[in-house]
Amino acid sequence: MKQPTRTATEEPQGGLPRNYLRASLLLLIAETPAHGYDLLEQIAQLGLRNVDPGGLYRALRVMEQDGLVASWWEHSTAGPARRSYRLTEEGVEWLHAWAGALREGRRYLSAYLSRYDRIVDENGDEQAPPSRQDGLEIIP
């Protein structure tokens, strides 16, 4: 599996992993081949709000150059031709890799949040120790 190229539009947003735009596009295209505009409408459901349309199309072009997606022109009598995207075998491999990485990240985040919740539950609504105001102890 070759390492895909990363575009500037794939920076993390709101705590999301790097290249999450790419992972999200792989997932959406795996669900059903789609046009770029359809993908742009759906991407917010996966936590990516305010995605620049030009950035999304650039990401799709880079993904195609990297062999993760293939595209074709779909002609319509109701409007201009639109490019549709589908996953390649390489894209399916990367989709599985991303799902594995996100599952592992979820395990770590769950462990973190469980420990955090335990601290909050133990301290209740009391003030944090004088060393910190966020309820966490400073370890020298």
JSON list of C-alpha atoms in Angstrom, two decimals:
[
{"chain": "A", "resi": 1, "resn": "MET", "atom": "CA", "xyz": [0.00, 0.00, 0.00]},
{"chain": "A", "resi": 2, "resn": "LYS", "atom": "CA", "xyz": [1.65, 3.22, -1.14]},
{"chain": "A", "resi": 3, "resn": "GLN", "atom": "CA", "xyz": [1.58, 6.31, 1.09]},
{"chain": "A", "resi": 4, "resn": "PRO", "atom": "CA", "xyz": [-0.99, 8.78, -0.30]},
{"chain": "A", "resi": 5, "resn": "THR", "atom": "CA", "xyz": [-0.22, 12.44, -0.88]},
{"chain": "A", "resi": 6, "resn": "ARG", "atom": "CA", "xyz": [-1.60, 14.91, 1.67]},
{"chain": "A", "resi": 7, "resn": "THR", "atom": "CA", "xyz": [-3.17, 18.23, 0.68]},
{"chain": "A", "resi": 8, "resn": "ALA", "atom": "CA", "xyz": [-3.25, 21.42, 2.73]},
{"chain": "A", "resi": 9, "resn": "THR", "atom": "CA", "xyz": [-7.04, 21.14, 3.06]},
{"chain": "A", "resi": 10, "resn": "GLU", "atom": "CA", "xyz": [-6.71, 17.95, 5.07]},
{"chain": "A", "resi": 11, "resn": "GLU", "atom": "CA", "xyz": [-5.69, 19.61, 8.32]},
{"chain": "A", "resi": 12, "resn": "PRO", "atom": "CA", "xyz": [-7.50, 18.40, 11.43]},
{"chain": "A", "resi": 13, "resn": "GLN", "atom": "CA", "xyz": [-10.59, 20.30, 12.58]},
{"chain": "A", "resi": 14, "resn": "GLY", "atom": "CA", "xyz": [-11.87, 20.34, 16.14]},
{"chain": "A", "resi": 15, "resn": "GLY", "atom": "CA", "xyz": [-9.78, 17.45, 17.38]},
{"chain": "A", "resi": 16, "resn": "LEU", "atom": "CA", "xyz": [-10.26, 15.29, 14.31]},
{"chain": "A", "resi": 17, "resn": "PRO", "atom": "CA", "xyz": [-7.27, 13.28, 13.04]},
{"chain": "A", "resi": 18, "resn": "ARG", "atom": "CA", "xyz": [-5.03, 14.44, 10.23]},
{"chain": "A", "resi": 19, "resn": "ASN", "atom": "CA", "xyz": [-6.30, 13.42, 6.80]},
{"chain": "A", "resi": 20, "resn": "TYR", "atom": "CA", "xyz": [-9.78, 12.88, 8.24]},
{"chain": "A", "resi": 21, "resn": "LEU", "atom": "CA", "xyz": [-11.22, 14.50, 5.11]},
{"chain": "A", "resi": 22, "resn": "ARG", "atom": "CA", "xyz": [-9.63, 11.72, 3.06]},
{"chain": "A", "resi": 23, "resn": "ALA", "atom": "CA", "xyz": [-10.92, 9.02, 5.42]},
{"chain": "A", "resi": 24, "resn": "SER", "atom": "CA", "xyz": [-14.41, 10.55, 5.32]},
{"chain": "A", "resi": 25, "resn": "LEU", "atom": "CA", "xyz": [-14.42, 10.73, 1.52]},
{"chain": "A", "resi": 26, "resn": "LEU", "atom": "CA", "xyz": [-13.33, 7.08, 1.33]},
{"chain": "A", "resi": 27, "resn": "LEU", "atom": "CA", "xyz": [-16.22, 6.10, 3.62]},
{"chain": "A", "resi": 28, "resn": "LEU", "atom": "CA", "xyz": [-18.84, 8.12, 1.75]},
{"chain": "A", "resi": 29, "resn": "ILE", "atom": "CA", "xyz": [-17.70, 6.83, -1.63]},
{"chain": "A", "resi": 30, "resn": "ALA", "atom": "CA", "xyz": [-17.65, 3.26, -0.28]},
{"chain": "A", "resi": 31, "resn": "GLU", "atom": "CA", "xyz": [-21.28, 3.68, 0.76]},
{"chain": "A", "resi": 32, "resn": "THR", "atom": "CA", "xyz": [-22.20, 4.68, -2.77]},
{"chain": "A", "resi": 33, "resn": "PRO", "atom": "CA", "xyz": [-20.32, 6.15, -5.75]},
{"chain": "A", "resi": 34, "resn": "ALA", "atom": "CA", "xyz": [-21.02, 9.86, -5.77]},
{"chain": "A", "resi": 35, "resn": "HIS", "atom": "CA", "xyz": [-20.50, 13.24, -7.39]},
{"chain": "A", "resi": 36, "resn": "GLY", "atom": "CA", "xyz": [-18.31, 15.80, -5.67]},
{"chain": "A", "resi": 37, "resn": "TYR", "atom": "CA", "xyz": [-21.30, 17.99, -4.85]},
{"chain": "A", "resi": 38, "resn": "ASP", "atom": "CA", "xyz": [-23.09, 15.06, -3.16]},
{"chain": "A", "resi": 39, "resn": "LEU", "atom": "CA", "xyz": [-19.96, 14.39, -1.11]},
{"chain": "A", "resi": 40, "resn": "LEU", "atom": "CA", "xyz": [-19.75, 18.05, -0.10]},
{"chain": "A", "resi": 41, "resn": "GLU", "atom": "CA", "xyz": [-23.35, 17.91, 1.17]},
{"chain": "A", "resi": 42, "resn": "GLN", "atom": "CA", "xyz": [-22.72, 14.73, 3.19]},
{"chain": "A", "resi": 43, "resn": "ILE", "atom": "CA", "xyz": [-19.29, 15.48, 4.67]},
{"chain": "A", "resi": 44, "resn": "ALA", "atom": "CA", "xyz": [-20.64, 17.60, 7.56]},
{"chain": "A", "resi": 45, "resn": "GLN", "atom": "CA", "xyz": [-22.41, 14.50, 8.94]},
{"chain": "A", "resi": 46, "resn": "LEU", "atom": "CA", "xyz": [-18.93, 13.14, 9.74]},
{"chain": "A", "resi": 47, "resn": "GLY", "atom": "CA", "xyz": [-17.85, 16.21, 11.68]},
{"chain": "A", "resi": 48, "resn": "LEU", "atom": "CA", "xyz": [-16.28, 18.22, 8.86]},
{"chain": "A", "resi": 49, "resn": "ARG", "atom": "CA", "xyz": [-18.17, 21.47, 8.73]},
{"chain": "A", "resi": 50, "resn": "ASN", "atom": "CA", "xyz": [-17.07, 24.40, 6.59]},
{"chain": "A", "resi": 51, "resn": "VAL", "atom": "CA", "xyz": [-15.19, 22.27, 4.04]},
{"chain": "A", "resi": 52, "resn": "ASP", "atom": "CA", "xyz": [-14.02, 24.45, 1.18]},
{"chain": "A", "resi": 53, "resn": "PRO", "atom": "CA", "xyz": [-15.54, 23.06, -2.04]},
{"chain": "A", "resi": 54, "resn": "GLY", "atom": "CA", "xyz": [-12.30, 23.72, -3.94]},
{"chain": "A", "resi": 55, "resn": "GLY", "atom": "CA", "xyz": [-10.36, 21.88, -1.26]},
{"chain": "A", "resi": 56, "resn": "LEU", "atom": "CA", "xyz": [-12.70, 18.91, -1.44]},
{"chain": "A", "resi": 57, "resn": "TYR", "atom": "CA", "xyz": [-12.31, 18.67, -5.22]},
{"chain": "A", "resi": 58, "resn": "ARG", "atom": "CA", "xyz": [-8.52, 19.02, -4.89]},
{"chain": "A", "resi": 59, "resn": "ALA", "atom": "CA", "xyz": [-8.51, 16.22, -2.31]},
{"chain": "A", "resi": 60, "resn": "LEU", "atom": "CA", "xyz": [-10.53, 14.02, -4.69]},
{"chain": "A", "resi": 61, "resn": "ARG", "atom": "CA", "xyz": [-8.07, 14.73, -7.54]},
{"chain": "A", "resi": 62, "resn": "VAL", "atom": "CA", "xyz": [-5.11, 13.86, -5.31]},
{"chain": "A", "resi": 63, "resn": "MET", "atom": "CA", "xyz": [-6.88, 10.70, -4.15]},
{"chain": "A", "resi": 64, "resn": "GLU", "atom": "CA", "xyz": [-7.39, 9.77, -7.80]},
{"chain": "A", "resi": 65, "resn": "GLN", "atom": "CA", "xyz": [-3.70, 10.42, -8.57]},
{"chain": "A", "resi": 66, "resn": "ASP", "atom": "CA", "xyz": [-2.82, 8.22, -5.57]},
{"chain": "A", "resi": 67, "resn": "GLY", "atom": "CA", "xyz": [-5.01, 5.44, -6.95]},
{"chain": "A", "resi": 68, "resn": "LEU", "atom": "CA", "xyz": [-7.57, 5.50, -4.12]},
{"chain": "A", "resi": 69, "resn": "VAL", "atom": "CA", "xyz": [-10.54, 6.51, -6.25]},
{"chain": "A", "resi": 70, "resn": "ALA", "atom": "CA", "xyz": [-11.44, 6.36, -9.93]},
{"chain": "A", "resi": 71, "resn": "SER", "atom": "CA", "xyz": [-13.72, 8.82, -11.65]},
{"chain": "A", "resi": 72, "resn": "TRP", "atom": "CA", "xyz": [-15.79, 9.07, -14.80]},
{"chain": "A", "resi": 73, "resn": "TRP", "atom": "CA", "xyz": [-17.94, 11.72, -16.38]},
{"chain": "A", "resi": 74, "resn": "GLU", "atom": "CA", "xyz": [-21.67, 11.20, -16.04]},
{"chain": "A", "resi": 75, "resn": "HIS", "atom": "CA", "xyz": [-23.67, 13.05, -18.68]},
{"chain": "A", "resi": 76, "resn": "SER", "atom": "CA", "xyz": [-27.11, 14.41, -17.90]},
{"chain": "A", "resi": 77, "resn": "THR", "atom": "CA", "xyz": [-29.91, 15.83, -19.99]},
{"chain": "A", "resi": 78, "resn": "ALA", "atom": "CA", "xyz": [-30.88, 18.09, -17.07]},
{"chain": "A", "resi": 79, "resn": "GLY", "atom": "CA", "xyz": [-27.53, 19.85, -16.71]},
{"chain": "A", "resi": 80, "resn": "PRO", "atom": "CA", "xyz": [-23.79, 19.69, -17.29]},
{"chain": "A", "resi": 81, "resn": "ALA", "atom": "CA", "xyz": [-21.79, 16.48, -17.06]},
{"chain": "A", "resi": 82, "resn": "ARG", "atom": "CA", "xyz": [-20.62, 15.68, -13.53]},
{"chain": "A", "resi": 83, "resn": "ARG", "atom": "CA", "xyz": [-17.64, 13.66, -12.39]},
{"chain": "A", "resi": 84, "resn": "SER", "atom": "CA", "xyz": [-18.56, 10.62, -10.30]},
{"chain": "A", "resi": 85, "resn": "TYR", "atom": "CA", "xyz": [-16.18, 8.78, -7.97]},
{"chain": "A", "resi": 86, "resn": "ARG", "atom": "CA", "xyz": [-15.85, 5.17, -6.86]},
{"chain": "A", "resi": 87, "resn": "LEU", "atom": "CA", "xyz": [-13.27, 3.39, -4.71]},
{"chain": "A", "resi": 88, "resn": "THR", "atom": "CA", "xyz": [-10.46, 1.37, -6.24]},
{"chain": "A", "resi": 89, "resn": "GLU", "atom": "CA", "xyz": [-9.02, -1.74, -4.60]},
{"chain": "A", "resi": 90, "resn": "GLU", "atom": "CA", "xyz": [-6.30, 0.47, -3.11]},
{"chain": "A", "resi": 91, "resn": "GLY", "atom": "CA", "xyz": [-9.00, 2.80, -1.79]},
{"chain": "A", "resi": 92, "resn": "VAL", "atom": "CA", "xyz": [-10.78, -0.11, -0.11]},
{"chain": "A", "resi": 93, "resn": "GLU", "atom": "CA", "xyz": [-7.49, -1.11, 1.58]},
{"chain": "A", "resi": 94, "resn": "TRP", "atom": "CA", "xyz": [-7.04, 2.46, 2.87]},
{"chain": "A", "resi": 95, "resn": "LEU", "atom": "CA", "xyz": [-10.67, 2.55, 4.05]},
{"chain": "A", "resi": 96, "resn": "HIS", "atom": "CA", "xyz": [-10.02, -0.58, 6.16]},
{"chain": "A", "resi": 97, "resn": "ALA", "atom": "CA", "xyz": [-6.75, 0.87, 7.45]},
{"chain": "A", "resi": 98, "resn": "TRP", "atom": "CA", "xyz": [-8.50, 4.09, 8.47]},
{"chain": "A", "resi": 99, "resn": "ALA", "atom": "CA", "xyz": [-11.28, 2.20, 10.23]},
{"chain": "A", "resi": 100, "resn": "GLY", "atom": "CA", "xyz": [-8.68, 0.24, 12.20]},
{"chain": "A", "resi": 101, "resn": "ALA", "atom": "CA", "xyz": [-6.78, 3.39, 13.16]},
{"chain": "A", "resi": 102, "resn": "LEU", "atom": "CA", "xyz": [-9.97, 5.17, 14.22]},
{"chain": "A", "resi": 103, "resn": "ARG", "atom": "CA", "xyz": [-11.07, 2.16, 16.31]},
{"chain": "A", "resi": 104, "resn": "GLU", "atom": "CA", "xyz": [-7.71, 2.19, 18.07]},
{"chain": "A", "resi": 105, "resn": "GLY", "atom": "CA", "xyz": [-8.01, 5.94, 18.65]},
{"chain": "A", "resi": 106, "resn": "ARG", "atom": "CA", "xyz": [-11.50, 5.44, 20.04]},
{"chain": "A", "resi": 107, "resn": "ARG", "atom": "CA", "xyz": [-10.11, 2.90, 22.54]},
{"chain": "A", "resi": 108, "resn": "TYR", "atom": "CA", "xyz": [-7.53, 5.42, 23.79]},
{"chain": "A", "resi": 109, "resn": "LEU", "atom": "CA", "xyz": [-10.07, 8.24, 23.93]},
{"chain": "A", "resi": 110, "resn": "SER", "atom": "CA", "xyz": [-12.52, 6.04, 25.82]},
{"chain": "A", "resi": 111, "resn": "ALA", "atom": "CA", "xyz": [-9.82, 5.13, 28.35]},
{"chain": "A", "resi": 112, "resn": "TYR", "atom": "CA", "xyz": [-8.94, 8.81, 28.77]},
{"chain": "A", "resi": 113, "resn": "LEU", "atom": "CA", "xyz": [-12.54, 9.90, 29.19]},
{"chain": "A", "resi": 114, "resn": "SER", "atom": "CA", "xyz": [-13.30, 7.07, 31.65]},
{"chain": "A", "resi": 115, "resn": "ARG", "atom": "CA", "xyz": [-10.38, 8.15, 33.82]},
{"chain": "A", "resi": 116, "resn": "TYR", "atom": "CA", "xyz": [-11.41, 11.80, 33.52]},
{"chain": "A", "resi": 117, "resn": "ASP", "atom": "CA", "xyz": [-15.01, 10.98, 34.46]},
{"chain": "A", "resi": 118, "resn": "ARG", "atom": "CA", "xyz": [-13.75, 9.05, 37.49]},
{"chain": "A", "resi": 119, "resn": "ILE", "atom": "CA", "xyz": [-11.84, 12.15, 38.68]},
{"chain": "A", "resi": 120, "resn": "VAL", "atom": "CA", "xyz": [-14.88, 14.36, 38.20]},
{"chain": "A", "resi": 121, "resn": "ASP", "atom": "CA", "xyz": [-17.16, 11.84, 39.95]},
{"chain": "A", "resi": 122, "resn": "GLU", "atom": "CA", "xyz": [-14.76, 11.58, 42.92]},
{"chain": "A", "resi": 123, "resn": "ASN", "atom": "CA", "xyz": [-14.45, 15.35, 43.27]},
{"chain": "A", "resi": 124, "resn": "GLY", "atom": "CA", "xyz": [-18.10, 16.05, 42.60]},
{"chain": "A", "resi": 125, "resn": "ASP", "atom": "CA", "xyz": [-18.84, 19.75, 42.38]},
{"chain": "A", "resi": 126, "resn": "GLU", "atom": "CA", "xyz": [-15.99, 20.62, 44.74]},
{"chain": "A", "resi": 127, "resn": "GLN", "atom": "CA", "xyz": [-13.31, 23.02, 43.66]},
{"chain": "A", "resi": 128, "resn": "ALA", "atom": "CA", "xyz": [-10.18, 21.59, 42.10]},
{"chain": "A", "resi": 129, "resn": "PRO", "atom": "CA", "xyz": [-7.08, 21.29, 44.30]},
{"chain": "A", "resi": 130, "resn": "PRO", "atom": "CA", "xyz": [-5.32, 24.63, 44.81]},
{"chain": "A", "resi": 131, "resn": "SER", "atom": "CA", "xyz": [-2.54, 23.65, 42.40]},
{"chain": "A", "resi": 132, "resn": "ARG", "atom": "CA", "xyz": [-4.94, 23.49, 39.44]},
{"chain": "A", "resi": 133, "resn": "GLN", "atom": "CA", "xyz": [-8.41, 24.83, 38.69]},
{"chain": "A", "resi": 134, "resn": "ASP", "atom": "CA", "xyz": [-9.34, 22.06, 36.23]},
{"chain": "A", "resi": 135, "resn": "GLY", "atom": "CA", "xyz": [-9.54, 19.19, 38.71]},
{"chain": "A", "resi": 136, "resn": "LEU", "atom": "CA", "xyz": [-6.27, 17.57, 37.67]},
{"chain": "A", "resi": 137, "resn": "GLU", "atom": "CA", "xyz": [-3.27, 17.12, 39.88]},
{"chain": "A", "resi": 138, "resn": "ILE", "atom": "CA", "xyz": [0.08, 18.45, 38.74]},
{"chain": "A", "resi": 139, "resn": "ILE", "atom": "CA", "xyz": [2.74, 15.76, 38.77]},
{"chain": "A", "resi": 140, "resn": "PRO", "atom": "CA", "xyz": [6.29, 17.11, 39.09]}
]
